[in-house]
Every structure is written in structure tokens, then in C-alpha cells.
Amino acid sequence: MADEPLILGIETSCDETGVGIVRGHTLLADALASSVDQHARFGGVVPEVASRAHLEAMVPTMQRALDDAGVTLADIDAIAVTAGPGLAGALLVGVAAAKGYAVAADKPVYGVNHLAAHVAVDTLEHGPLPEPAIAMLVSGGHSSLLLVDDLATGVTPLGATIDDAAGEAFDKVARLLGLPFPGGPPIDREARAGDASAIPFPRGLTAPKDLAAHRFDFSFSGLKTAVARWVEARQRAGEPVPVADVAASFQEAVCDVLTAKAIDACRSRGIETLVIGGGVAANSRLRVLAEERAAKYGIRVRVPRPKLCTDNGAMVAALGSHLVAAGVAPSRLDLPADSALPLTVVSV
């Protein structure tokens, strides 16, 4: 293990400032600073607030990671940084910091894809990723199904959300129910006391006509609207809103669609490994339902522990480590931050 390169990863694509350090598949440090509390009163992430928070948190978070790993910047072999997709201003902070540290310490820098990093982080918990594999990424900004033949060279998108991402729907429904932001954890907690079959909320893009054109795509906008109309109807009638039942029924609708399409993608290609990543992967019902459905077909489900599912520097370092091990050339020092970096581009 000692001869494996020591990789530092920087993540600033949204509202988390993350710095992680890995050696091979071993996590040595995962320092994180979150600005989520600054966004809570707005019910969503404010890009300029996030960018300013990254500026303020970068240096102390970097130092904390180095201290936790017991290393100095001089000991690092390469620096990986999220180059996209994400919020443009937030990405620029991380990319600029990575360039500065790389020049100061004379280290190579790798600009990497945020979504591919969500796949790579699983290797820190479960070891090398079997290839090919199917990856399902579900977060506040993304809901995607990917075919992973070789993570170092690229992934093949199979499907994605055509409107709201799953995490975005959780945030909006939480707000409807008077629950705090971000909405995923409070809905998960409320749902445990509710009846998931109490309200038959719709499952987007699952009708036969939809499956013909959107077999592996997702849609959660209609579900969000259905929840809003149901809640508004109760309020107009002067009846109490059963928050736990609404949360459980909504959560079941989301997890039902996500897991059904992910298992279908695995079966259609004869693939036996499903990796789930992104913030919504921390949802307890999604994990249980995925395991239950996968077990029927001999499919292995790999989901990182909840802390590694949300945005962090460790996932960026993990992807950087994979790229270095695969002999991928580092990025140029003029590498850009690309808020719309396509999934097919793993490193820039």
C-alpha cells in the first residue's frame, strides 16, 4: 500500500467544501465544511452564497484534511478537483484552489467529473469496481443511470431525469410539508412513522407508452405536483395533513421508480453489479428496496455509507486515484470549470 500514490481531492460543486486524501482504495482524510445552514431560509442553494462560503472554508478545510491524514502538501503525489458539473461560481473556487496548490507544490492536477466521482467513491468502501457495472446517481441536481465499462475512460448514459431530479423533489415536498431543508433526511425520518400505501401517488414514466420512449429516464415533476394538490385539497377542506403518511407515500413512489428502472437496466444487459451514489442514496427506504429487488435476480447492490453518498472531497480523491493508477495523463493548468460537463467526460 505504501507505494501507491497519495491523492488529494477538492470538491466545491454545490454547497459543500470538501477535501479528501486517499492512498489507493484507503481513505486517510475526509474534511468537510457545509454552508447548508446559510441556504436553509431560502429553501434551496443560493449560488453566490455558496461561492463565498467556499472561499472562506477552503484553506482551513485543506489544513484539517492534511492534519487528519498526518501528511503535508509536499507528500501529495497528485491533486484532483471537481471541474463540473455544478454551480459555475462554486466550481471556479475549487478549480482555482487546486491550480494554486498544484503550482505551489509542483504537483500534477486532474480536473474530474463530479458524477463519475460519486461512482468512484464506492471503491473506498467495497474495493475495486467490477466492470461492467450499472451506476444509479441520485441527488439534488441529478438522477441518472449509467453503464460503467471503464471508469477511467468514460461512462455511457442510459437515462436521466427529464425534469426534476429526485433530490429536488424531496426538497420541494419537504417544504410543502413544513419540513426543513434539505428535505431528504426529514422526509426519511417522518416516513418511518407513516403508511407508504396510504396515498397512491403516481409513478412517473412507468406507463407502457412512456417506457417505449423513456425506459431508463426519470420524471418527478408530476409526482411533486400530485403531492402539492393532495396537500392543498386537505387544507382547503380544513382537514389535518397526515405528514408521516404523505412523506412515506411520496418516498415510496420515488424509490419504487428508481429501483425498478435500475434493476431493469442491470437485467437488460446481464450485469450483476449495481452501484448507487449521490445524496439520495443515503435514503433508508431506497437502500432496503434496492436490496430486496436485486436479490431476486442475483444482482449485488453496492452503496457507500451515508457520509460518502453526499458531496465530499474523498470521492474526488478516489476518482483521481483511479485515473492515476490507470495511467491517465493529468490535466493542463488552464483546465476550465464547466458547469455543464457531460457525463461522458471523466477527466478534462
Short mmCIF file of the C-alpha atoms (twelve columns), coordinates in Angstrom:
data_MODEL
# 
_entry.id   MODEL 
# 
loop_
_atom_site.group_PDB 
_atom_site.id 
_atom_site.type_symbol 
_atom_site.label_atom_id 
_atom_site.label_alt_id 
_atom_site.label_comp_id 
_atom_site.label_asym_id 
_atom_site.label_seq_id 
_atom_site.Cartn_x 
_atom_site.Cartn_y 
_atom_site.Cartn_z 
_atom_site.pdbx_PDB_model_num 
ATOM 1   C CA . MET A 1   0.000   0.000   0.000   1 
ATOM 2   C CA . ALA A 2   2.842   2.406   0.842   1 
ATOM 3   C CA . ASP A 3   3.970   2.559   -2.783  1 
ATOM 4   C CA . GLU A 4   0.511   3.604   -4.029  1 
ATOM 5   C CA . PRO A 5   0.190   7.310   -4.868  1 
ATOM 6   C CA . LEU A 6   -1.203  9.726   -2.307  1 
ATOM 7   C CA . ILE A 7   -4.058  11.678  -3.918  1 
ATOM 8   C CA . LEU A 8   -5.784  14.799  -2.619  1 
ATOM 9   C CA . GLY A 9   -9.288  15.655  -3.828  1 
ATOM 10  C CA . ILE A 10  -11.127 19.001  -3.739  1 
ATOM 11  C CA . GLU A 11  -14.923 19.263  -4.099  1 
ATOM 12  C CA . THR A 12  -16.832 22.578  -4.414  1 
ATOM 13  C CA . SER A 13  -19.605 21.886  -6.936  1 
ATOM 14  C CA . CYS A 14  -22.501 22.993  -4.721  1 
ATOM 15  C CA . ASP A 15  -22.727 23.854  -1.013  1 
ATOM 16  C CA . GLU A 16  -20.105 21.505  0.472   1 
ATOM 17  C CA . THR A 17  -16.408 22.365  0.646   1 
ATOM 18  C CA . GLY A 18  -14.685 19.002  0.751   1 
ATOM 19  C CA . VAL A 19  -11.038 17.941  0.875   1 
ATOM 20  C CA . GLY A 20  -10.227 14.239  0.912   1 
ATOM 21  C CA . ILE A 21  -6.982  12.290  0.876   1 
ATOM 22  C CA . VAL A 22  -6.673  8.665   -0.249  1 
ATOM 23  C CA . ARG A 23  -3.953  6.149   -0.908  1 
ATOM 24  C CA . GLY A 24  -5.191  3.511   -3.333  1 
ATOM 25  C CA . HIS A 25  -8.609  2.481   -2.007  1 
ATOM 26  C CA . THR A 26  -7.794  3.593   1.554   1 
ATOM 27  C CA . LEU A 27  -9.396  6.775   2.888   1 
ATOM 28  C CA . LEU A 28  -6.997  8.780   5.062   1 
ATOM 29  C CA . ALA A 29  -8.908  12.038  5.496   1 
ATOM 30  C CA . ASP A 30  -12.318 13.463  4.623   1 
ATOM 31  C CA . ALA A 31  -12.649 17.069  5.814   1 
ATOM 32  C CA . LEU A 32  -15.901 18.871  5.095   1 
ATOM 33  C CA . ALA A 33  -17.374 22.336  5.606   1 
ATOM 34  C CA . SER A 34  -21.025 22.862  4.701   1 
ATOM 35  C CA . SER A 35  -22.890 26.105  4.022   1 
ATOM 36  C CA . VAL A 36  -26.289 24.361  4.058   1 
ATOM 37  C CA . ASP A 37  -27.499 26.364  7.074   1 
ATOM 38  C CA . GLN A 38  -26.930 29.610  5.157   1 
ATOM 39  C CA . HIS A 39  -29.258 28.385  2.389   1 
ATOM 40  C CA . ALA A 40  -31.995 26.883  4.578   1 
ATOM 41  C CA . ARG A 41  -34.095 30.061  4.853   1 
ATOM 42  C CA . PHE A 42  -34.210 30.298  1.054   1 
ATOM 43  C CA . GLY A 43  -35.370 26.688  0.643   1 
ATOM 44  C CA . GLY A 44  -32.548 25.976  -1.805  1 
ATOM 45  C CA . VAL A 45  -28.908 26.690  -2.582  1 
ATOM 46  C CA . VAL A 46  -28.054 30.316  -3.465  1 
ATOM 47  C CA . PRO A 47  -25.056 30.189  -5.843  1 
ATOM 48  C CA . GLU A 48  -23.338 33.404  -4.707  1 
ATOM 49  C CA . VAL A 49  -23.691 32.450  -1.044  1 
ATOM 50  C CA . ALA A 50  -22.199 29.040  -1.805  1 
ATOM 51  C CA . SER A 51  -19.254 30.547  -3.691  1 
ATOM 52  C CA . ARG A 52  -18.407 32.934  -0.855  1 
ATOM 53  C CA . ALA A 53  -18.639 30.107  1.673   1 
ATOM 54  C CA . HIS A 54  -16.187 28.017  -0.383  1 
ATOM 55  C CA . LEU A 55  -13.708 30.901  -0.403  1 
ATOM 56  C CA . GLU A 56  -13.887 31.214  3.358   1 
ATOM 57  C CA . ALA A 57  -13.710 27.467  4.041   1 
ATOM 58  C CA . MET A 58  -11.076 26.307  1.552   1 
ATOM 59  C CA . VAL A 59  -7.840  26.958  3.466   1 
ATOM 60  C CA . PRO A 60  -8.992  25.700  6.893   1 
ATOM 61  C CA . THR A 61  -10.633 22.627  5.329   1 
ATOM 62  C CA . MET A 62  -7.441  21.855  3.396   1 
ATOM 63  C CA . GLN A 63  -5.340  22.148  6.539   1 
ATOM 64  C CA . ARG A 64  -7.723  19.939  8.501   1 
ATOM 65  C CA . ALA A 65  -7.514  17.211  5.865   1 
ATOM 66  C CA . LEU A 66  -3.716  17.296  5.799   1 
ATOM 67  C CA . ASP A 67  -3.598  17.189  9.607   1 
ATOM 68  C CA . ASP A 68  -6.095  14.302  9.768   1 
ATOM 69  C CA . ALA A 69  -4.025  12.288  7.282   1 
ATOM 70  C CA . GLY A 70  -0.764  13.184  9.015   1 
ATOM 71  C CA . VAL A 71  0.816   14.444  5.798   1 
ATOM 72  C CA . THR A 72  1.963   17.712  4.243   1 
ATOM 73  C CA . LEU A 73  1.178   19.121  0.814   1 
ATOM 74  C CA . ALA A 74  4.692   18.109  -0.247  1 
ATOM 75  C CA . ASP A 75  3.790   14.454  0.434   1 
ATOM 76  C CA . ILE A 76  0.860   14.536  -2.014  1 
ATOM 77  C CA . ASP A 77  1.504   12.908  -5.404  1 
ATOM 78  C CA . ALA A 78  -1.405  14.468  -7.335  1 
ATOM 79  C CA . ILE A 79  -4.373  16.790  -6.810  1 
ATOM 80  C CA . ALA A 80  -7.834  16.028  -8.193  1 
ATOM 81  C CA . VAL A 81  -10.604 18.626  -8.324  1 
ATOM 82  C CA . THR A 82  -14.223 18.674  -9.431  1 
ATOM 83  C CA . ALA A 83  -14.263 20.580  -12.730 1 
ATOM 84  C CA . GLY A 84  -18.004 20.057  -13.329 1 
ATOM 85  C CA . PRO A 85  -20.894 19.752  -13.498 1 
ATOM 86  C CA . GLY A 86  -22.140 22.079  -10.781 1 
ATOM 87  C CA . LEU A 87  -22.615 25.754  -9.924  1 
ATOM 88  C CA . ALA A 88  -20.208 27.805  -12.043 1 
ATOM 89  C CA . GLY A 89  -19.023 30.134  -9.298  1 
ATOM 90  C CA . ALA A 90  -18.618 27.349  -6.786  1 
ATOM 91  C CA . LEU A 91  -16.649 25.216  -9.246  1 
ATOM 92  C CA . LEU A 92  -14.325 28.132  -10.022 1 
ATOM 93  C CA . VAL A 93  -13.302 28.392  -6.364  1 
ATOM 94  C CA . GLY A 94  -12.265 24.747  -6.221  1 
ATOM 95  C CA . VAL A 95  -10.531 24.718  -9.609  1 
ATOM 96  C CA . ALA A 96  -8.605  27.903  -8.795  1 
ATOM 97  C CA . ALA A 97  -7.573  26.496  -5.414  1 
ATOM 98  C CA . ALA A 98  -6.414  23.229  -6.984  1 
ATOM 99  C CA . LYS A 99  -4.334  25.098  -9.561  1 
ATOM 100 C CA . GLY A 100 -2.780  27.253  -6.839  1 
ATOM 101 C CA . TYR A 101 -1.852  24.293  -4.659  1 
ATOM 102 C CA . ALA A 102 -0.573  22.354  -7.692  1 
ATOM 103 C CA . VAL A 103 1.712   25.186  -8.788  1 
ATOM 104 C CA . ALA A 104 2.920   25.908  -5.256  1 
ATOM 105 C CA . ALA A 105 3.804   22.273  -4.576  1 
ATOM 106 C CA . ASP A 106 4.746   21.333  -8.161  1 
ATOM 107 C CA . LYS A 107 2.124   18.576  -8.377  1 
ATOM 108 C CA . PRO A 108 0.009   17.334  -11.312 1 
ATOM 109 C CA . VAL A 109 -3.665  18.269  -11.267 1 
ATOM 110 C CA . TYR A 110 -6.651  16.272  -12.556 1 
ATOM 111 C CA . GLY A 111 -9.928  18.028  -13.342 1 
ATOM 112 C CA . VAL A 112 -12.620 15.372  -12.885 1 
ATOM 113 C CA . ASN A 113 -16.338 14.819  -13.361 1 
ATOM 114 C CA . HIS A 114 -18.414 15.214  -10.205 1 
ATOM 115 C CA . LEU A 115 -20.843 12.446  -11.186 1 
ATOM 116 C CA . ALA A 116 -18.110 9.942   -12.029 1 
ATOM 117 C CA . ALA A 117 -16.616 10.716  -8.613  1 
ATOM 118 C CA . HIS A 118 -19.899 9.617   -6.986  1 
ATOM 119 C CA . VAL A 119 -19.324 6.220   -8.618  1 
ATOM 120 C CA . ALA A 120 -15.633 6.051   -7.699  1 
ATOM 121 C CA . VAL A 121 -16.203 6.738   -4.007  1 
ATOM 122 C CA . ASP A 122 -17.741 3.279   -3.620  1 
ATOM 123 C CA . THR A 123 -14.269 1.773   -4.087  1 
ATOM 124 C CA . LEU A 124 -13.207 3.276   -0.753  1 
ATOM 125 C CA . GLU A 125 -15.737 1.040   0.989   1 
ATOM 126 C CA . HIS A 126 -16.092 -2.023  -1.226  1 
ATOM 127 C CA . GLY A 127 -12.823 -2.199  -3.158  1 
ATOM 128 C CA . PRO A 128 -12.308 -2.227  -6.941  1 
ATOM 129 C CA . LEU A 129 -15.463 -1.800  -9.006  1 
ATOM 130 C CA . PRO A 130 -16.433 -4.789  -11.160 1 
ATOM 131 C CA . GLU A 131 -16.672 -3.672  -14.774 1 
ATOM 132 C CA . PRO A 132 -19.064 -3.507  -16.444 1 
ATOM 133 C CA . ALA A 133 -21.473 -2.234  -13.782 1 
ATOM 134 C CA . ILE A 134 -24.638 -0.166  -13.710 1 
ATOM 135 C CA . ALA A 135 -24.490 3.011   -11.639 1 
ATOM 136 C CA . MET A 136 -27.506 4.980   -10.478 1 
ATOM 137 C CA . LEU A 137 -26.723 8.509   -9.305  1 
ATOM 138 C CA . VAL A 138 -29.479 10.291  -7.406  1 
ATOM 139 C CA . SER A 139 -29.015 13.714  -5.854  1 
ATOM 140 C CA . GLY A 140 -30.470 17.198  -5.676  1 
ATOM 141 C CA . GLY A 141 -29.297 18.026  -9.169  1 
ATOM 142 C CA . HIS A 142 -29.042 14.681  -10.913 1 
ATOM 143 C CA . SER A 143 -30.905 11.412  -11.415 1 
ATOM 144 C CA . SER A 144 -29.006 9.240   -13.883 1 
ATOM 145 C CA . LEU A 145 -28.496 5.630   -14.911 1 
ATOM 146 C CA . LEU A 146 -25.036 4.871   -16.303 1 
ATOM 147 C CA . LEU A 147 -23.283 1.930   -17.888 1 
ATOM 148 C CA . VAL A 148 -19.754 1.817   -16.475 1 
ATOM 149 C CA . ASP A 149 -17.443 -0.167  -18.758 1 
ATOM 150 C CA . ASP A 150 -14.257 1.605   -17.705 1 
ATOM 151 C CA . LEU A 151 -14.471 4.440   -15.199 1 
ATOM 152 C CA . ALA A 152 -11.091 5.819   -16.250 1 
ATOM 153 C CA . THR A 153 -12.070 6.413   -19.855 1 
ATOM 154 C CA . GLY A 154 -15.777 7.201   -19.685 1 
ATOM 155 C CA . VAL A 155 -19.286 6.065   -18.902 1 
ATOM 156 C CA . THR A 156 -22.325 5.588   -21.123 1 
ATOM 157 C CA . PRO A 157 -25.520 7.411   -20.057 1 
ATOM 158 C CA . LEU A 158 -28.571 5.148   -20.253 1 
ATOM 159 C CA . GLY A 159 -31.148 7.526   -18.849 1 
ATOM 160 C CA . ALA A 160 -31.638 10.661  -16.782 1 
ATOM 161 C CA . THR A 161 -34.320 12.866  -15.334 1 
ATOM 162 C CA . ILE A 162 -36.285 14.857  -17.906 1 
ATOM 163 C CA . ASP A 163 -37.384 17.434  -15.306 1 
ATOM 164 C CA . ASP A 164 -36.880 17.493  -11.526 1 
ATOM 165 C CA . ALA A 165 -34.115 15.365  -10.014 1 
ATOM 166 C CA . ALA A 166 -35.095 13.041  -7.157  1 
ATOM 167 C CA . GLY A 167 -33.355 15.137  -4.512  1 
ATOM 168 C CA . GLU A 168 -35.002 18.295  -5.830  1 
ATOM 169 C CA . ALA A 169 -38.405 16.631  -5.459  1 
ATOM 170 C CA . PHE A 170 -37.554 15.692  -1.847  1 
ATOM 171 C CA . ASP A 171 -36.645 19.323  -1.106  1 
ATOM 172 C CA . LYS A 172 -39.846 20.702  -2.651  1 
ATOM 173 C CA . VAL A 173 -42.147 18.196  -0.952  1 
ATOM 174 C CA . ALA A 174 -40.428 18.786  2.385   1 
ATOM 175 C CA . ARG A 175 -41.169 22.481  2.018   1 
ATOM 176 C CA . LEU A 176 -44.836 21.699  1.289   1 
ATOM 177 C CA . LEU A 177 -44.983 19.689  4.497   1 
ATOM 178 C CA . GLY A 178 -43.230 22.327  6.606   1 
ATOM 179 C CA . LEU A 179 -40.089 20.227  6.982   1 
ATOM 180 C CA . PRO A 180 -36.569 21.705  6.962   1 
ATOM 181 C CA . PHE A 181 -34.105 21.985  4.062   1 
ATOM 182 C CA . PRO A 182 -32.544 19.847  2.700   1 
ATOM 183 C CA . GLY A 183 -35.640 17.675  2.501   1 
ATOM 184 C CA . GLY A 184 -34.207 14.172  2.184   1 
ATOM 185 C CA . PRO A 185 -33.350 13.386  5.828   1 
ATOM 186 C CA . PRO A 186 -36.526 14.858  7.409   1 
ATOM 187 C CA . ILE A 187 -38.794 13.047  4.907   1 
ATOM 188 C CA . ASP A 188 -36.909 9.809   5.580   1 
ATOM 189 C CA . ARG A 189 -37.446 10.269  9.328   1 
ATOM 190 C CA . GLU A 190 -41.145 11.189  9.029   1 
ATOM 191 C CA . ALA A 191 -41.803 8.282   6.648   1 
ATOM 192 C CA . ARG A 192 -40.785 5.715   9.255   1 
ATOM 193 C CA . ALA A 193 -43.957 6.509   11.207  1 
ATOM 194 C CA . GLY A 194 -46.195 6.655   8.127   1 
ATOM 195 C CA . ASP A 195 -48.067 4.262   5.835   1 
ATOM 196 C CA . ALA A 196 -46.367 4.024   2.443   1 
ATOM 197 C CA . SER A 197 -49.567 2.715   0.858   1 
ATOM 198 C CA . ALA A 198 -51.845 5.408   2.301   1 
ATOM 199 C CA . ILE A 199 -51.848 7.620   -0.807  1 
ATOM 200 C CA . PRO A 200 -51.448 6.236   -4.359  1 
ATOM 201 C CA . PHE A 201 -49.117 8.900   -5.743  1 
ATOM 202 C CA . PRO A 202 -48.156 8.496   -9.441  1 
ATOM 203 C CA . ARG A 203 -45.019 6.750   -10.728 1 
ATOM 204 C CA . GLY A 204 -43.596 8.912   -13.499 1 
ATOM 205 C CA . LEU A 205 -42.582 7.411   -16.872 1 
ATOM 206 C CA . THR A 206 -43.714 3.891   -15.979 1 
ATOM 207 C CA . ALA A 207 -46.756 3.553   -18.274 1 
ATOM 208 C CA . PRO A 208 -46.190 1.323   -21.326 1 
ATOM 209 C CA . LYS A 209 -46.250 4.275   -23.739 1 
ATOM 210 C CA . ASP A 210 -43.669 6.104   -21.608 1 
ATOM 211 C CA . LEU A 211 -41.411 3.076   -21.252 1 
ATOM 212 C CA . ALA A 212 -41.221 2.762   -25.027 1 
ATOM 213 C CA . ALA A 213 -39.507 6.156   -25.309 1 
ATOM 214 C CA . HIS A 214 -38.130 6.668   -21.794 1 
ATOM 215 C CA . ARG A 215 -37.327 3.201   -20.474 1 
ATOM 216 C CA . PHE A 216 -34.429 4.368   -18.291 1 
ATOM 217 C CA . ASP A 217 -35.406 8.020   -17.841 1 
ATOM 218 C CA . PHE A 218 -36.959 9.589   -14.750 1 
ATOM 219 C CA . SER A 219 -39.594 12.239  -14.118 1 
ATOM 220 C CA . PHE A 220 -40.510 13.564  -10.681 1 
ATOM 221 C CA . SER A 221 -42.211 16.856  -11.542 1 
ATOM 222 C CA . GLY A 222 -45.645 15.253  -11.854 1 
ATOM 223 C CA . LEU A 223 -45.207 13.451  -8.546  1 
ATOM 224 C CA . LYS A 224 -44.262 16.698  -6.815  1 
ATOM 225 C CA . THR A 225 -47.351 18.380  -8.286  1 
ATOM 226 C CA . ALA A 226 -49.587 15.472  -7.225  1 
ATOM 227 C CA . VAL A 227 -48.342 15.791  -3.641  1 
ATOM 228 C CA . ALA A 228 -48.932 19.548  -3.695  1 
ATOM 229 C CA . ARG A 229 -52.515 19.140  -4.967  1 
ATOM 230 C CA . TRP A 230 -53.285 16.438  -2.405  1 
ATOM 231 C CA . VAL A 231 -51.975 18.579  0.465   1 
ATOM 232 C CA . GLU A 232 -53.801 21.677  -0.796  1 
ATOM 233 C CA . ALA A 233 -57.078 19.749  -1.068  1 
ATOM 234 C CA . ARG A 234 -56.796 18.647  2.572   1 
ATOM 235 C CA . GLN A 235 -56.033 22.185  3.686   1 
ATOM 236 C CA . ARG A 236 -58.980 23.633  1.733   1 
ATOM 237 C CA . ALA A 237 -61.259 21.091  3.376   1 
ATOM 238 C CA . GLY A 238 -59.963 22.145  6.782   1 
ATOM 239 C CA . GLU A 239 -58.581 18.672  7.434   1 
ATOM 240 C CA . PRO A 240 -55.194 17.976  9.028   1 
ATOM 241 C CA . VAL A 241 -52.392 16.851  6.725   1 
ATOM 242 C CA . PRO A 242 -51.018 13.454  7.826   1 
ATOM 243 C CA . VAL A 243 -47.363 14.408  7.332   1 
ATOM 244 C CA . ALA A 244 -45.966 10.949  8.071   1 
ATOM 245 C CA . ASP A 245 -48.305 9.246   5.580   1 
ATOM 246 C CA . VAL A 246 -47.629 11.824  2.864   1 
ATOM 247 C CA . ALA A 247 -43.879 11.526  3.428   1 
ATOM 248 C CA . ALA A 248 -43.996 7.723   3.349   1 
ATOM 249 C CA . SER A 249 -46.218 7.561   0.254   1 
ATOM 250 C CA . PHE A 250 -44.112 10.121  -1.615  1 
ATOM 251 C CA . GLN A 251 -40.866 8.413   -0.652  1 
ATOM 252 C CA . GLU A 252 -42.246 5.037   -1.762  1 
ATOM 253 C CA . ALA A 253 -43.211 6.445   -5.163  1 
ATOM 254 C CA . VAL A 254 -39.700 7.821   -5.718  1 
ATOM 255 C CA . CYS A 255 -37.892 4.695   -4.505  1 
ATOM 256 C CA . ASP A 256 -40.234 2.392   -6.439  1 
ATOM 257 C CA . VAL A 257 -39.398 4.084   -9.754  1 
ATOM 258 C CA . LEU A 258 -35.679 4.440   -9.064  1 
ATOM 259 C CA . THR A 259 -35.139 0.825   -8.065  1 
ATOM 260 C CA . ALA A 260 -37.394 -0.653  -10.755 1 
ATOM 261 C CA . LYS A 261 -35.542 1.145   -13.534 1 
ATOM 262 C CA . ALA A 262 -32.113 0.395   -12.069 1 
ATOM 263 C CA . ILE A 263 -32.830 -3.328  -11.810 1 
ATOM 264 C CA . ASP A 264 -34.299 -3.295  -15.327 1 
ATOM 265 C CA . ALA A 265 -31.074 -1.706  -16.611 1 
ATOM 266 C CA . CYS A 266 -28.992 -4.426  -14.955 1 
ATOM 267 C CA . ARG A 267 -31.166 -7.261  -16.256 1 
ATOM 268 C CA . SER A 268 -31.399 -5.888  -19.795 1 
ATOM 269 C CA . ARG A 269 -27.610 -6.007  -20.072 1 
ATOM 270 C CA . GLY A 270 -26.894 -9.079  -17.981 1 
ATOM 271 C CA . ILE A 271 -24.926 -7.042  -15.429 1 
ATOM 272 C CA . GLU A 272 -24.679 -8.295  -11.852 1 
ATOM 273 C CA . THR A 273 -23.443 -5.173  -10.032 1 
ATOM 274 C CA . LEU A 274 -25.492 -2.063  -9.239  1 
ATOM 275 C CA . VAL A 275 -23.764 0.915   -7.627  1 
ATOM 276 C CA . ILE A 276 -25.948 3.624   -6.079  1 
ATOM 277 C CA . GLY A 277 -24.453 7.021   -5.304  1 
ATOM 278 C CA . GLY A 278 -25.386 10.630  -4.648  1 
ATOM 279 C CA . GLY A 279 -27.098 12.243  -1.691  1 
ATOM 280 C CA . VAL A 280 -30.431 10.432  -2.131  1 
ATOM 281 C CA . ALA A 281 -28.533 7.121   -1.873  1 
ATOM 282 C CA . ALA A 282 -28.442 7.804   1.871   1 
ATOM 283 C CA . ASN A 283 -32.234 7.272   1.980   1 
ATOM 284 C CA . SER A 284 -33.015 4.224   4.106   1 
ATOM 285 C CA . ARG A 285 -36.014 3.061   2.049   1 
ATOM 286 C CA . LEU A 286 -34.099 3.286   -1.222  1 
ATOM 287 C CA . ARG A 287 -31.362 1.061   0.180   1 
ATOM 288 C CA . VAL A 288 -33.792 -1.559  1.500   1 
ATOM 289 C CA . LEU A 289 -35.947 -1.678  -1.640  1 
ATOM 290 C CA . ALA A 290 -32.907 -1.878  -3.931  1 
ATOM 291 C CA . GLU A 291 -31.507 -4.801  -1.933  1 
ATOM 292 C CA . GLU A 292 -34.856 -6.614  -1.936  1 
ATOM 293 C CA . ARG A 293 -35.415 -6.295  -5.672  1 
ATOM 294 C CA . ALA A 294 -31.805 -7.016  -6.619  1 
ATOM 295 C CA . ALA A 295 -31.695 -10.185 -4.511  1 
ATOM 296 C CA . LYS A 296 -34.459 -11.735 -6.655  1 
ATOM 297 C CA . TYR A 297 -32.176 -11.620 -9.701  1 
ATOM 298 C CA . GLY A 298 -28.788 -12.287 -8.134  1 
ATOM 299 C CA . ILE A 299 -27.680 -8.671  -8.522  1 
ATOM 300 C CA . ARG A 300 -25.246 -7.254  -5.984  1 
ATOM 301 C CA . VAL A 301 -26.006 -3.748  -4.722  1 
ATOM 302 C CA . ARG A 302 -23.118 -1.556  -3.612  1 
ATOM 303 C CA . VAL A 303 -23.973 1.635   -1.718  1 
ATOM 304 C CA . PRO A 304 -21.372 3.664   0.200   1 
ATOM 305 C CA . ARG A 305 -22.069 4.613   3.799   1 
ATOM 306 C CA . PRO A 306 -24.310 7.713   4.038   1 
ATOM 307 C CA . LYS A 307 -21.473 10.174  4.726   1 
ATOM 308 C CA . LEU A 308 -19.799 9.189   1.450   1 
ATOM 309 C CA . CYS A 309 -23.047 9.481   -0.545  1 
ATOM 310 C CA . THR A 310 -23.318 13.243  -0.157  1 
ATOM 311 C CA . ASP A 311 -20.766 15.586  -1.790  1 
ATOM 312 C CA . ASN A 312 -17.273 15.254  -0.320  1 
ATOM 313 C CA . GLY A 313 -13.602 15.512  -1.194  1 
ATOM 314 C CA . ALA A 314 -12.984 11.802  -0.654  1 
ATOM 315 C CA . MET A 315 -14.957 10.892  -3.773  1 
ATOM 316 C CA . VAL A 316 -12.891 13.275  -5.898  1 
ATOM 317 C CA . ALA A 317 -9.672  11.846  -4.469  1 
ATOM 318 C CA . ALA A 318 -10.962 8.313   -5.145  1 
ATOM 319 C CA . LEU A 319 -11.564 9.110   -8.814  1 
ATOM 320 C CA . GLY A 320 -8.202  10.851  -9.035  1 
ATOM 321 C CA . SER A 321 -6.533  7.764   -7.590  1 
ATOM 322 C CA . HIS A 322 -8.287  5.590   -10.179 1 
ATOM 323 C CA . LEU A 323 -7.136  7.844   -13.020 1 
ATOM 324 C CA . VAL A 324 -3.517  7.900   -11.798 1 
ATOM 325 C CA . ALA A 325 -3.480  4.108   -11.428 1 
ATOM 326 C CA . ALA A 326 -4.874  3.748   -14.961 1 
ATOM 327 C CA . GLY A 327 -2.100  5.928   -16.389 1 
ATOM 328 C CA . VAL A 328 -4.395  8.753   -17.497 1 
ATOM 329 C CA . ALA A 329 -2.489  11.949  -18.271 1 
ATOM 330 C CA . PRO A 330 -3.050  14.890  -15.910 1 
ATOM 331 C CA . SER A 331 -4.984  17.983  -16.941 1 
ATOM 332 C CA . ARG A 332 -3.389  21.167  -18.242 1 
ATOM 333 C CA . LEU A 333 -3.041  24.011  -15.779 1 
ATOM 334 C CA . ASP A 334 -5.511  26.039  -17.838 1 
ATOM 335 C CA . LEU A 335 -8.242  23.455  -17.254 1 
ATOM 336 C CA . PRO A 336 -11.679 25.102  -17.142 1 
ATOM 337 C CA . ALA A 337 -14.567 24.818  -14.738 1 
ATOM 338 C CA . ASP A 338 -17.521 23.529  -16.767 1 
ATOM 339 C CA . SER A 339 -20.923 23.785  -15.103 1 
ATOM 340 C CA . ALA A 340 -22.428 21.560  -17.830 1 
ATOM 341 C CA . LEU A 341 -19.605 18.994  -18.095 1 
ATOM 342 C CA . PRO A 342 -21.162 15.952  -19.811 1 
ATOM 343 C CA . LEU A 343 -21.211 12.560  -18.141 1 
ATOM 344 C CA . THR A 344 -19.171 11.079  -20.946 1 
ATOM 345 C CA . VAL A 345 -16.132 13.187  -19.930 1 
ATOM 346 C CA . VAL A 346 -14.490 11.717  -16.820 1 
ATOM 347 C CA . SER A 347 -11.405 13.977  -16.784 1 
ATOM 348 C CA . VAL A 348 -10.703 17.248  -18.589 1 
# 
